[in-house]
XYZ file of C-alpha atoms in Angstrom:
577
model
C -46.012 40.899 -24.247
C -48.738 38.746 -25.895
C -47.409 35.642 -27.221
C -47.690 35.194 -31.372
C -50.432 33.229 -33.000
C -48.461 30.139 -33.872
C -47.228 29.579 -37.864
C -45.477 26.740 -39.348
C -42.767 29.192 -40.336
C -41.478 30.968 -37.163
C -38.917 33.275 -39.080
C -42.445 34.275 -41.411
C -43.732 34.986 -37.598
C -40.537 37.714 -36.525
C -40.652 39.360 -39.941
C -44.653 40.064 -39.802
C -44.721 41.172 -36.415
C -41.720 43.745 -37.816
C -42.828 44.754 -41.175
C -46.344 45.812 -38.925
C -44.081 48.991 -37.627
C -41.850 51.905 -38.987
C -39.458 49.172 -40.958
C -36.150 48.995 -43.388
C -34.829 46.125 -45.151
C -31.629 46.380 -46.720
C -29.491 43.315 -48.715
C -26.421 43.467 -48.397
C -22.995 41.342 -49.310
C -19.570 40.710 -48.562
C -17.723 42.282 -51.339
C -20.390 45.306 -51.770
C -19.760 48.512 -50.670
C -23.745 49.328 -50.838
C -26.262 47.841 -49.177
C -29.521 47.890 -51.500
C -33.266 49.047 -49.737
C -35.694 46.182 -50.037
C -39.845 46.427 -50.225
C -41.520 43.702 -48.848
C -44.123 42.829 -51.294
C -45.709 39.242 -50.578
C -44.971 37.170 -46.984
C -46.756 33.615 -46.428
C -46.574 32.842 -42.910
C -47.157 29.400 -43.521
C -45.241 28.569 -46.109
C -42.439 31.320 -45.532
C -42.313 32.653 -48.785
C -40.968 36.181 -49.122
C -41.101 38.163 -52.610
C -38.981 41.349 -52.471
C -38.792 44.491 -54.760
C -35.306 46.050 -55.502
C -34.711 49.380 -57.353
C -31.088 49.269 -58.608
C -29.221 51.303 -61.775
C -26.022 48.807 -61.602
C -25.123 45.982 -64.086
C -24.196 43.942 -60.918
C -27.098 42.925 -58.993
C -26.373 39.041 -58.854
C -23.492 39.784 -56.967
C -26.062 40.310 -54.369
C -27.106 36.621 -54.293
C -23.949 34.739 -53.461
C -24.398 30.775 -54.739
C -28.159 31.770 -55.459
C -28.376 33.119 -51.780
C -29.192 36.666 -49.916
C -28.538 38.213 -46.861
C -30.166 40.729 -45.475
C -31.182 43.197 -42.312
C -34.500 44.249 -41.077
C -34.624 47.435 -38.811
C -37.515 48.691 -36.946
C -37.769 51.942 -35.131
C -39.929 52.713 -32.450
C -41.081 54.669 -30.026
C -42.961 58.329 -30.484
C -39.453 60.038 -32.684
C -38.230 56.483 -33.609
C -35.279 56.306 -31.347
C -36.209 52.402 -30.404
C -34.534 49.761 -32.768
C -35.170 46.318 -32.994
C -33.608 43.797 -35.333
C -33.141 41.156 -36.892
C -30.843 39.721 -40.102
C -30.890 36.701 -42.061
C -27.591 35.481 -43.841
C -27.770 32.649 -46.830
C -31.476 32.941 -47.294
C -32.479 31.165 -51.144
C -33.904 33.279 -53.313
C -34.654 33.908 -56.949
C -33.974 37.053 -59.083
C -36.304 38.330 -61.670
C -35.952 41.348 -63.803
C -39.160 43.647 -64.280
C -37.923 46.449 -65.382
C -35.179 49.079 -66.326
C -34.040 49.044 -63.250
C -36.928 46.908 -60.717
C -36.009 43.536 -59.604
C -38.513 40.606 -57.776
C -36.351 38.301 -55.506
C -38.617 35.310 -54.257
C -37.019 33.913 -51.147
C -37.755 31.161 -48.884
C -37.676 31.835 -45.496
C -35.417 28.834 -43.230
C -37.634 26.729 -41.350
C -36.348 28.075 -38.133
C -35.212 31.286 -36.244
C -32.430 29.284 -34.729
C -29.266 28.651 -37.366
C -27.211 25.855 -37.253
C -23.761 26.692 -37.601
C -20.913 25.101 -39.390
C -19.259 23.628 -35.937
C -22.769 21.976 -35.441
C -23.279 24.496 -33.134
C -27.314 26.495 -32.914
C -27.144 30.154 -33.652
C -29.905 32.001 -31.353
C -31.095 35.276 -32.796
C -31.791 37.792 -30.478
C -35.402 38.892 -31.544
C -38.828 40.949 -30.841
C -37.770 42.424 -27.819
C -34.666 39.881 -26.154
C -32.176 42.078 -25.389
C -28.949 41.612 -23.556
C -25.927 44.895 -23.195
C -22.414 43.819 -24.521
C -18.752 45.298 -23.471
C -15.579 44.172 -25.378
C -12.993 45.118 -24.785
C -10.923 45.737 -27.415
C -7.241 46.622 -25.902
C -6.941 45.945 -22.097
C -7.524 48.226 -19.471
C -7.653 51.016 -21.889
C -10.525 50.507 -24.651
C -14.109 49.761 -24.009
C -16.573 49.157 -26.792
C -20.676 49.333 -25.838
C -23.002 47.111 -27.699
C -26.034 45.069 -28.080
C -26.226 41.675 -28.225
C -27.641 40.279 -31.839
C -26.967 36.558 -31.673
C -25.406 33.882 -29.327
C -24.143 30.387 -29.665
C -21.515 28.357 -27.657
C -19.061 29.215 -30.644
C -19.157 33.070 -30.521
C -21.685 36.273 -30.669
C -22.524 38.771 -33.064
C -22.458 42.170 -31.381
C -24.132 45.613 -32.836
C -21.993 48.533 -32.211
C -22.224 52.626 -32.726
C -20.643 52.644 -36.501
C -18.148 55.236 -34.948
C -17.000 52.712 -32.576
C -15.711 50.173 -35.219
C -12.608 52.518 -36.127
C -10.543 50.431 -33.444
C -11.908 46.924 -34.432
C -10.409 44.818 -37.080
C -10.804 41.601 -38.682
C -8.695 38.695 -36.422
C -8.537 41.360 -33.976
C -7.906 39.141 -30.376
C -9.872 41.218 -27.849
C -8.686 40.404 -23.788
C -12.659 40.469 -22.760
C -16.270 40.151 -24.066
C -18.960 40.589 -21.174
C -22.278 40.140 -21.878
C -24.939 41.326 -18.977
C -28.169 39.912 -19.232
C -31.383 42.089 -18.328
C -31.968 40.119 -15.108
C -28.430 41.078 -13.968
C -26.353 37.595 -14.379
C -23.460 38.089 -17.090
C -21.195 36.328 -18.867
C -17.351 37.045 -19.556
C -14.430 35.166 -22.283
C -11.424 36.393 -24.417
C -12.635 36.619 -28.486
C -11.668 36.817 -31.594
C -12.971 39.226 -33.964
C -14.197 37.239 -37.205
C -16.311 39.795 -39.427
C -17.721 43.329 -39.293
C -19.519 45.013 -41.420
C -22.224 47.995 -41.553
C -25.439 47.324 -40.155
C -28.762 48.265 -41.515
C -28.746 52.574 -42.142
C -28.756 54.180 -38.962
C -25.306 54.313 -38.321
C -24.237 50.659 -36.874
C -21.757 48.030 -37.472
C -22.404 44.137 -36.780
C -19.193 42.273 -35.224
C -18.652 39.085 -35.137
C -16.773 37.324 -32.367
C -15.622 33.851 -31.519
C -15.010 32.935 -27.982
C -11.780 31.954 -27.148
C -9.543 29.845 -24.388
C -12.617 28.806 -22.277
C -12.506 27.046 -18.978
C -14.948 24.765 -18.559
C -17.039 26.522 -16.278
C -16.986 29.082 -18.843
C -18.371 26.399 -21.069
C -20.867 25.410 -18.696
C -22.219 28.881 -18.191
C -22.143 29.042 -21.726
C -24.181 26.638 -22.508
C -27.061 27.555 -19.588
C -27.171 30.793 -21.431
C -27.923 29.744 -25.104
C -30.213 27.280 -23.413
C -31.568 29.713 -21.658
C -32.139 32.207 -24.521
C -33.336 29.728 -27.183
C -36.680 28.738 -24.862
C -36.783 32.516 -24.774
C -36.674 32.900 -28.581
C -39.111 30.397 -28.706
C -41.513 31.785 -26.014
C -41.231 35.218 -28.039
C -42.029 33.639 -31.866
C -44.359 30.874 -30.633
C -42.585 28.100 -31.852
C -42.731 25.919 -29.067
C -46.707 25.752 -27.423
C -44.536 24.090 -24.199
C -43.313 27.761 -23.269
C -45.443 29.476 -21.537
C -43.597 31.913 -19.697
C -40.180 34.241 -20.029
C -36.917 32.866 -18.898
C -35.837 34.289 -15.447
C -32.596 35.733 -17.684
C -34.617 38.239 -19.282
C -36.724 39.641 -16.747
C -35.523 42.968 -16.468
C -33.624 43.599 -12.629
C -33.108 46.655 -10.256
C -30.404 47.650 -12.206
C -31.722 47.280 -16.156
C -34.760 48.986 -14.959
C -32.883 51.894 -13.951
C -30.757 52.268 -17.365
C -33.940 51.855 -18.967
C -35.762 54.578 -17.469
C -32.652 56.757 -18.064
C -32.598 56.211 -21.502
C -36.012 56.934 -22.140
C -35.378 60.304 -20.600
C -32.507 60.853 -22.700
C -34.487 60.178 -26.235
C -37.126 62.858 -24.886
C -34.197 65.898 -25.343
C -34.164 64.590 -29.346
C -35.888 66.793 -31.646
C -36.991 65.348 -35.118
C -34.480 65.213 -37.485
C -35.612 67.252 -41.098
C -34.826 65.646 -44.725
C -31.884 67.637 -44.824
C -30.275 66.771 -41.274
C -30.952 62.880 -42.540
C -28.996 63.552 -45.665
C -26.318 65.411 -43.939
C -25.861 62.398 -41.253
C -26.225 59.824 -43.593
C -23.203 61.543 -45.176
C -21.297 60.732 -42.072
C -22.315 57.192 -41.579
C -21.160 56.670 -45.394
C -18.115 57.792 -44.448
C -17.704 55.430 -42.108
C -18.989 52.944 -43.993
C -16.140 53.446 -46.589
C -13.587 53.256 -43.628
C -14.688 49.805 -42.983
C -14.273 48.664 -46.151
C -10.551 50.274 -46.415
C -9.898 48.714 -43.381
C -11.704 45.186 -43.269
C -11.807 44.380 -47.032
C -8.681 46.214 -48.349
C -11.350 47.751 -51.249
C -11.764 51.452 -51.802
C -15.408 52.415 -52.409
C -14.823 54.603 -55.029
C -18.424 54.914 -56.023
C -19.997 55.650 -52.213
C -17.248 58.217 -51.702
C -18.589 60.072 -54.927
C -21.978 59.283 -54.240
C -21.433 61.384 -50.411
C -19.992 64.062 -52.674
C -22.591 64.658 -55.110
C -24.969 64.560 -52.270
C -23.253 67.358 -50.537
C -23.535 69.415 -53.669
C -26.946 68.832 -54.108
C -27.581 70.424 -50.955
C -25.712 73.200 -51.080
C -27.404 73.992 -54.387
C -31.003 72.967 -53.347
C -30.901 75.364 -50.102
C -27.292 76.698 -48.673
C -29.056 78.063 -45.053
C -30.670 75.117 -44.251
C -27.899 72.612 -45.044
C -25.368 74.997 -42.862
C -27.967 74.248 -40.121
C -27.976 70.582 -40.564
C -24.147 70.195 -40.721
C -24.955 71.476 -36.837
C -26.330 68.120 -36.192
C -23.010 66.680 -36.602
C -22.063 67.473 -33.316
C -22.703 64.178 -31.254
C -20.430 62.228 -34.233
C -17.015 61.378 -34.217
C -14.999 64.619 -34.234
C -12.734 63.352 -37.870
C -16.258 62.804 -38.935
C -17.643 65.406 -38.177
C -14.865 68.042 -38.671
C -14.535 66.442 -42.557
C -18.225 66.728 -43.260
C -18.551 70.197 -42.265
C -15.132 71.128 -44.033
C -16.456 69.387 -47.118
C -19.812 71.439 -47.185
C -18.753 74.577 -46.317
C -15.934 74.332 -48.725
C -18.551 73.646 -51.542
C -20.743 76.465 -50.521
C -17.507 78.843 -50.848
C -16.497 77.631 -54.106
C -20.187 77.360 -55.426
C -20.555 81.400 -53.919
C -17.806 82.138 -55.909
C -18.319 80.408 -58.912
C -21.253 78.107 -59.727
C -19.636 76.546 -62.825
C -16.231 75.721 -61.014
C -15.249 72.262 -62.370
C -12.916 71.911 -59.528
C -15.703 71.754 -57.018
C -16.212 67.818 -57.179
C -12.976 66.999 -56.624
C -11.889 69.314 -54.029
C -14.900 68.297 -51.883
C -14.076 64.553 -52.361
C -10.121 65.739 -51.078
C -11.880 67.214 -48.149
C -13.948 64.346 -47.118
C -10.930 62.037 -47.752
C -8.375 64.337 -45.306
C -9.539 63.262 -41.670
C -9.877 59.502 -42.638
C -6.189 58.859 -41.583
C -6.687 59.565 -38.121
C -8.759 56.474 -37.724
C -6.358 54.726 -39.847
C -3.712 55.097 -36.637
C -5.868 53.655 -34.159
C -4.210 51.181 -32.029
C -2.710 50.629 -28.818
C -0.284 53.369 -28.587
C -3.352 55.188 -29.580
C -6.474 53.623 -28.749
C -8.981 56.471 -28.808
C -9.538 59.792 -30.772
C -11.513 60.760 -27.661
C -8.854 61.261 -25.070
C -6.787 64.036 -24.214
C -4.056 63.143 -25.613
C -0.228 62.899 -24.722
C 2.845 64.708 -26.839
C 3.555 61.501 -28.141
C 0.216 60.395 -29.076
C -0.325 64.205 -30.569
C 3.127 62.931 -32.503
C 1.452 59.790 -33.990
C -1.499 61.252 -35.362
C 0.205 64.134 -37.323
C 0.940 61.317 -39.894
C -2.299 60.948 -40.516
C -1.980 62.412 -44.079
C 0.752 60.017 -44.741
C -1.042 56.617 -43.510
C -3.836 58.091 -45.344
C -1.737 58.240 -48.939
C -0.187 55.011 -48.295
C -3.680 53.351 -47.468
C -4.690 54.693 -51.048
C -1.712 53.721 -52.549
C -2.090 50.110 -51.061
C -5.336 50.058 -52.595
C -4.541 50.616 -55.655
C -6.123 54.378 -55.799
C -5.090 57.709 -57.079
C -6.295 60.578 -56.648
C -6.701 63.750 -59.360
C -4.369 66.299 -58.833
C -7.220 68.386 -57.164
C -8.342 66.221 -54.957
C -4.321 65.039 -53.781
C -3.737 69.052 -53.715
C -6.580 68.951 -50.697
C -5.761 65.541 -49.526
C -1.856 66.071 -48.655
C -1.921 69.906 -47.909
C -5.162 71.176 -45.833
C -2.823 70.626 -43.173
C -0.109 73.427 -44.244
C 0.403 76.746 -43.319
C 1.816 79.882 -45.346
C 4.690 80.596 -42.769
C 5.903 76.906 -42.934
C 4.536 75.601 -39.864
C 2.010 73.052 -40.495
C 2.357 69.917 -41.836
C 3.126 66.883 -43.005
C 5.595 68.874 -45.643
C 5.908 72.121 -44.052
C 5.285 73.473 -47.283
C 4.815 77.511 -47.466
C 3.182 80.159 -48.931
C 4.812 80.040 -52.455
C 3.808 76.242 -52.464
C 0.158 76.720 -51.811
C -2.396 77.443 -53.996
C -5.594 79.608 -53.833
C -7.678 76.561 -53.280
C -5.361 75.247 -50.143
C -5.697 78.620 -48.193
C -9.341 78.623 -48.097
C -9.198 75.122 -47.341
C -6.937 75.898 -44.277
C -9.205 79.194 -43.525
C -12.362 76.824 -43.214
C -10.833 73.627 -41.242
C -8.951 76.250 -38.447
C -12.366 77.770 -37.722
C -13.735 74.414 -37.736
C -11.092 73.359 -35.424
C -11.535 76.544 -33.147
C -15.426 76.344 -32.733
C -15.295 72.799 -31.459
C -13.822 71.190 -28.027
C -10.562 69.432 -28.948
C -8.051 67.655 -26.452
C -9.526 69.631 -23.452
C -9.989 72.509 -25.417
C -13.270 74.131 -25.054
C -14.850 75.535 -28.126
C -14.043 79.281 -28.765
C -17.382 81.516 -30.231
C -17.058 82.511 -33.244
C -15.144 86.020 -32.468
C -12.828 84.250 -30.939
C -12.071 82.073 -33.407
C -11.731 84.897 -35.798
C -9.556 86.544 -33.382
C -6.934 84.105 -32.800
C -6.460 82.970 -36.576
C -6.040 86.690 -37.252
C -3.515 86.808 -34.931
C -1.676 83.661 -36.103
C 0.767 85.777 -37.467
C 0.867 85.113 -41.373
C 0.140 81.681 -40.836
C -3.146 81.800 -42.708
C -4.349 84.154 -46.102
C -5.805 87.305 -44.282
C -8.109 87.967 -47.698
C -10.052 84.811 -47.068
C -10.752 84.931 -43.643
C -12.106 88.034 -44.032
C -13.655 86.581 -46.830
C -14.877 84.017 -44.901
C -16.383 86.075 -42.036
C -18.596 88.085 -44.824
C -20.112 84.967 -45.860
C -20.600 83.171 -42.166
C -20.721 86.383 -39.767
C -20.142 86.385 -36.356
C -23.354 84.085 -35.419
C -22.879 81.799 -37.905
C -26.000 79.832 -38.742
C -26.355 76.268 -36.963
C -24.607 78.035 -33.632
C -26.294 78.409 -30.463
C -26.967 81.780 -29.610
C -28.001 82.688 -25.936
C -30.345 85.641 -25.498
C -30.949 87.962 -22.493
C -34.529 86.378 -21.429
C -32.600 82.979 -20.431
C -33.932 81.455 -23.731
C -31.288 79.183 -25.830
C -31.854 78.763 -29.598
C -30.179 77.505 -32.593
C -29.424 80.017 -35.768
C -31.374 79.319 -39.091
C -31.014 82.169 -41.084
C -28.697 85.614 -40.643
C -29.497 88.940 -42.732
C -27.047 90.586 -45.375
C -25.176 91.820 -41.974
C -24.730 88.738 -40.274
C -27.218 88.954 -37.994
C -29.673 86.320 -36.917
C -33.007 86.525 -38.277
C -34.516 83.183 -37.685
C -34.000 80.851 -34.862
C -34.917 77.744 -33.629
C -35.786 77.797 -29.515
C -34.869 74.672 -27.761
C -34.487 76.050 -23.669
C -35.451 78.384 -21.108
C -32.535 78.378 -18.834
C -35.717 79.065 -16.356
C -36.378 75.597 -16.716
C -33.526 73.808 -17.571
C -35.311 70.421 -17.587
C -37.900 71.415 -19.998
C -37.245 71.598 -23.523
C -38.629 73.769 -26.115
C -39.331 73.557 -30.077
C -40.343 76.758 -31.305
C -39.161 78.183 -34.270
C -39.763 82.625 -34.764
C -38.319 85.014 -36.794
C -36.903 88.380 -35.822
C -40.202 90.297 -35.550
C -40.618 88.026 -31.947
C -36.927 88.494 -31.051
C -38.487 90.978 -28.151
C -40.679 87.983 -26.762
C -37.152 86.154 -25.702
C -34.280 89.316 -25.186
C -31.029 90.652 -26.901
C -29.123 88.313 -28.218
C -25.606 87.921 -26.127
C -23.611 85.610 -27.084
C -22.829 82.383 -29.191
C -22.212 79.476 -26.137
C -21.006 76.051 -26.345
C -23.807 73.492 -26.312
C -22.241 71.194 -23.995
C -22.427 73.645 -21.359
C -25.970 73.471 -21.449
C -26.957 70.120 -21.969
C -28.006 70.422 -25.264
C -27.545 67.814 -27.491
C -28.697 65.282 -29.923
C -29.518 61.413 -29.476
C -28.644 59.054 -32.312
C -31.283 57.044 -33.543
């Protein structure tokens, strides 16, 4: 890595070499459930000034600048699809807010003097930047839950840690965690007991940012400690150019035997990715505002009304802009948390039903937003009788999370939120059967409405057609099948219903055909019948993936179509950016 042309202001230095590749920079604050997208207009590398541009509707903005102050994260993807980040945030950052127009804002900033933060404990703050990286474990309940992560900043007082978004479900604010390890690339590592002290979303790819202080450290903990910040501030300074006395890396971050290998595997594993389309973005930006809104339930005890909404109308808009090829993208779902991704795909087929039936429904909105709500007291229950949604679970786990309806109405009333009666209909009941046998109520068939049996229709086929506690995924006949023959559990009508509308290859499955070619559904015909799909493998070559996209008039080129087959089974999948 070439060293930077030294500046007088090294943080100046980090955000140029940045903003020079595929880059987002996004404010954000403590009691906002948005974070805003930021254009860098002006940057003085000398002098570290920083003007940004800001597009925002709201009456609100200054609550962006806490005591004249910003925050904010700057993301860059790399790499030939963008599956590389790097990052780096700023907190406190003094800046200036000028309105030019409607709804444009300028924020002049000053950039700190340093890359290295001095913290309230007179402690330094090193920021893990342009390339430093270092893998993190915690912990979070012993011998039973362990959370992956990068390694954002260090200090003798505590890290900040960025985490898969899904993964913050079973963190929580004070949260003592038995064990943080950090392993540095050249191998050595570093373990203590924490505390967590913040979390929040980080940047728009589907992260969160924890903070943790270390806690109950021996003194050759300490000592080790201290080596380590040492260690990685000459490193930080190497990388930005701030010190002309560095001249080489630090031994720490010279990659070993070991980082080498994980390295090389992951770059194999981001080759399999396929780019995402506008409308997969959309769809899994969806999800990670879901998530988002979790957070904030759980962390800040605030209710994002607005962002909920906001997932809603966005969900609407693509059903109405193009129904096929937002029933593909919901497909891409499948490598997200399964309450995410099970309330998503509820959510958007229920508003393509309801908008099939009748575009002007008024109930629409609110029975989508009751949808998206229903899975989010699963997470809610997370703790250590129940540490993990993954796992196959035990009866008495299965026991604790069929209350998830009623933490999730509590949780809402808590907050100080109620629903309309459309959107509580969906909320409490997508979860009861006609014959009496679901729950939480076991409410029956003179109790339920039209609008709760298709909702029930849609989440049991959902719930079929993906794995669940050791459950493979049934194909779509299957599915069919065994709801039929759920006696008079579910409304017969709208599963047949159902099946005219979605067929038995349902677009956004993965259909196998007789030449050994696999291939995702984009389009079916009036009969259900695939007419466009998207090739990904030849079963010939199972290490060699395709992207070819052909209508039915080639269908010959790759066989009969035989069967709709669980992805997994294949090794087809998608990597998160």
């Amino acid at each position: 890595m070439a060293v930077p042309v030294r500046h007088d202001n090294p943080s100046a230095t980090v955000i140029h070499s940045l903003l020079l590749q595929n880059h987002e920079l996004t404010l954000y604050a403590k009691d906002m459930a948005y974070s805003l997208k930021a254009d860098v207009l002006e940057l003085d590398m000398d002098t570290g000034r920083l003007v940004l541009e800001v597009e925002y509707a709201g009456q609100d903005i200054e609550r962006y600048l806490a005591r004249g102050a910003l925050s904010f994260d700057l993301e860059v993807l790399k790499g030939p699809q963008a599956l590389e980040r790097e990052t780096y945030s700023l907190s406190n950052v003094v800046a200036k807010l000028t309105k030019t127009d409607s709804t444009l804002y300028r924020l002049e900033c000053q950039l700190p003097e340093s890359v290295f933060v001095a913290e309230n404990r007179g402690a330094i703050r090193i920021p893990f930047i342009l390339g430093m990286q270092a893998r993190v474990s915690i912990e979070v309940y012993l011998h039973e839950l362990n959370v992956p992560g990068r390694l954002r900043n260090l200090s003798v007082g505590g890290c900040m840690v960025d985490i898969d978004l899904a993964e913050s479900i079973a963190i929580n604010v004070e949260q003592r965690v038995p064990g943080v390890t950090i392993e540095f690339p050249n191998g050595e590592s570093f373990f203590a007991a924490g505390k967590v002290r913040h979390i929040r979303p980080f940047g728009n790819h589907g992260y969160a940012a924890v903070g943790i202080e270390f806690t109950d450290l021996t003194s050759l903990q300490t000592e080790a400690l201290f080596r380590y910040v040492g260690e990685s501030e000459r490193e930080a300074a190497y990388r930005t150019g701030a010190n002309d006395k560095m001249t080489h890396h630090s031994p720490l971050f010279i990659p070993g035997a070991k980082e080498k290998k994980i390295l090389q595997r992951e770059s194999k594993e981001r080759e399999v990715d396929s780019r995402q389309s506008p409308m997969e973005r959309g769809v899994v930006n969806i999800a990670h505002q879901l998530q988002v809104g979790l957070m904030y339930m759980k962390t800040r005890d605030l209710f994002p009304e607005e962002l909920f909404y906001d997932c809603v109308d966005t969900l609407r808009y693509l059903v109405e802009q193009d129904r096929k090829t937002l029933l593909h993208a919901l497909a891409y779902l499948r490598e997200e948390p399964d309450w995410v991704r099970h309330a998503v795909q509820v959510a958007g087929q229920l508003a393509d039903m309801l908008t099939i039936r009748d575009p002007h429904d008024p109930r629409v909105r609110e029975a989508v937003l009751g949808a998206l709500l229903h899975t989010m007291g699963k997470p809610l229950l997370i703790g250590p009788q129940l540490p993990s949604l993954k796992v196959n679970m035990n009866p008495a786990q299965k026991a604790i999370l069929q209350g998830h309806v009623t933490v999730l109405r509590d949780k809402l009333r808590e907050l100080n939120w109620t629903p309309s009666p459309i959107c509580r209909e969906v909320l409490e009941n997508a979860n009861e059967r006609l014959d009496g046998s679901g729950y939480p109520a076991g409410k029956r068939a003179e109790s339920l409405s039209e609008l709760v049996r298709l909702v029930s229709v849609i989440k049991a086929v959902n719930k079929q057609r993906y794995a669940h506690n050791g459950i493979p995924p049934r194909p779509p006949l299957d599915a069919y099948r065994r709801i039929h023959e759920a006696n008079a559990a579910y409304d017969k009508t709208v599963l047949v219903e159902y099946i005219q509308v979605y067929g038995l290859y349902p677009i956004g499955s993965l259909a196998k055909f007789s030449g050994g070619f696999l291939a995702w559904v984009m389009d079916i015909d009036g009969k259900g019948m695939p007419i466009r799909v998207h090739i990904v493998k030849n079963l010939r070559f199972p290490d060699t993936n395709i992207d070819n996209v052909v209508g039915s008039g080639d269908f010959a080129q790759i066989g009969k179509l035989e069967d709709i087959v669980n992805p997994v089974d294949y090794g087809v999948k998608v990597m998160k950016v």
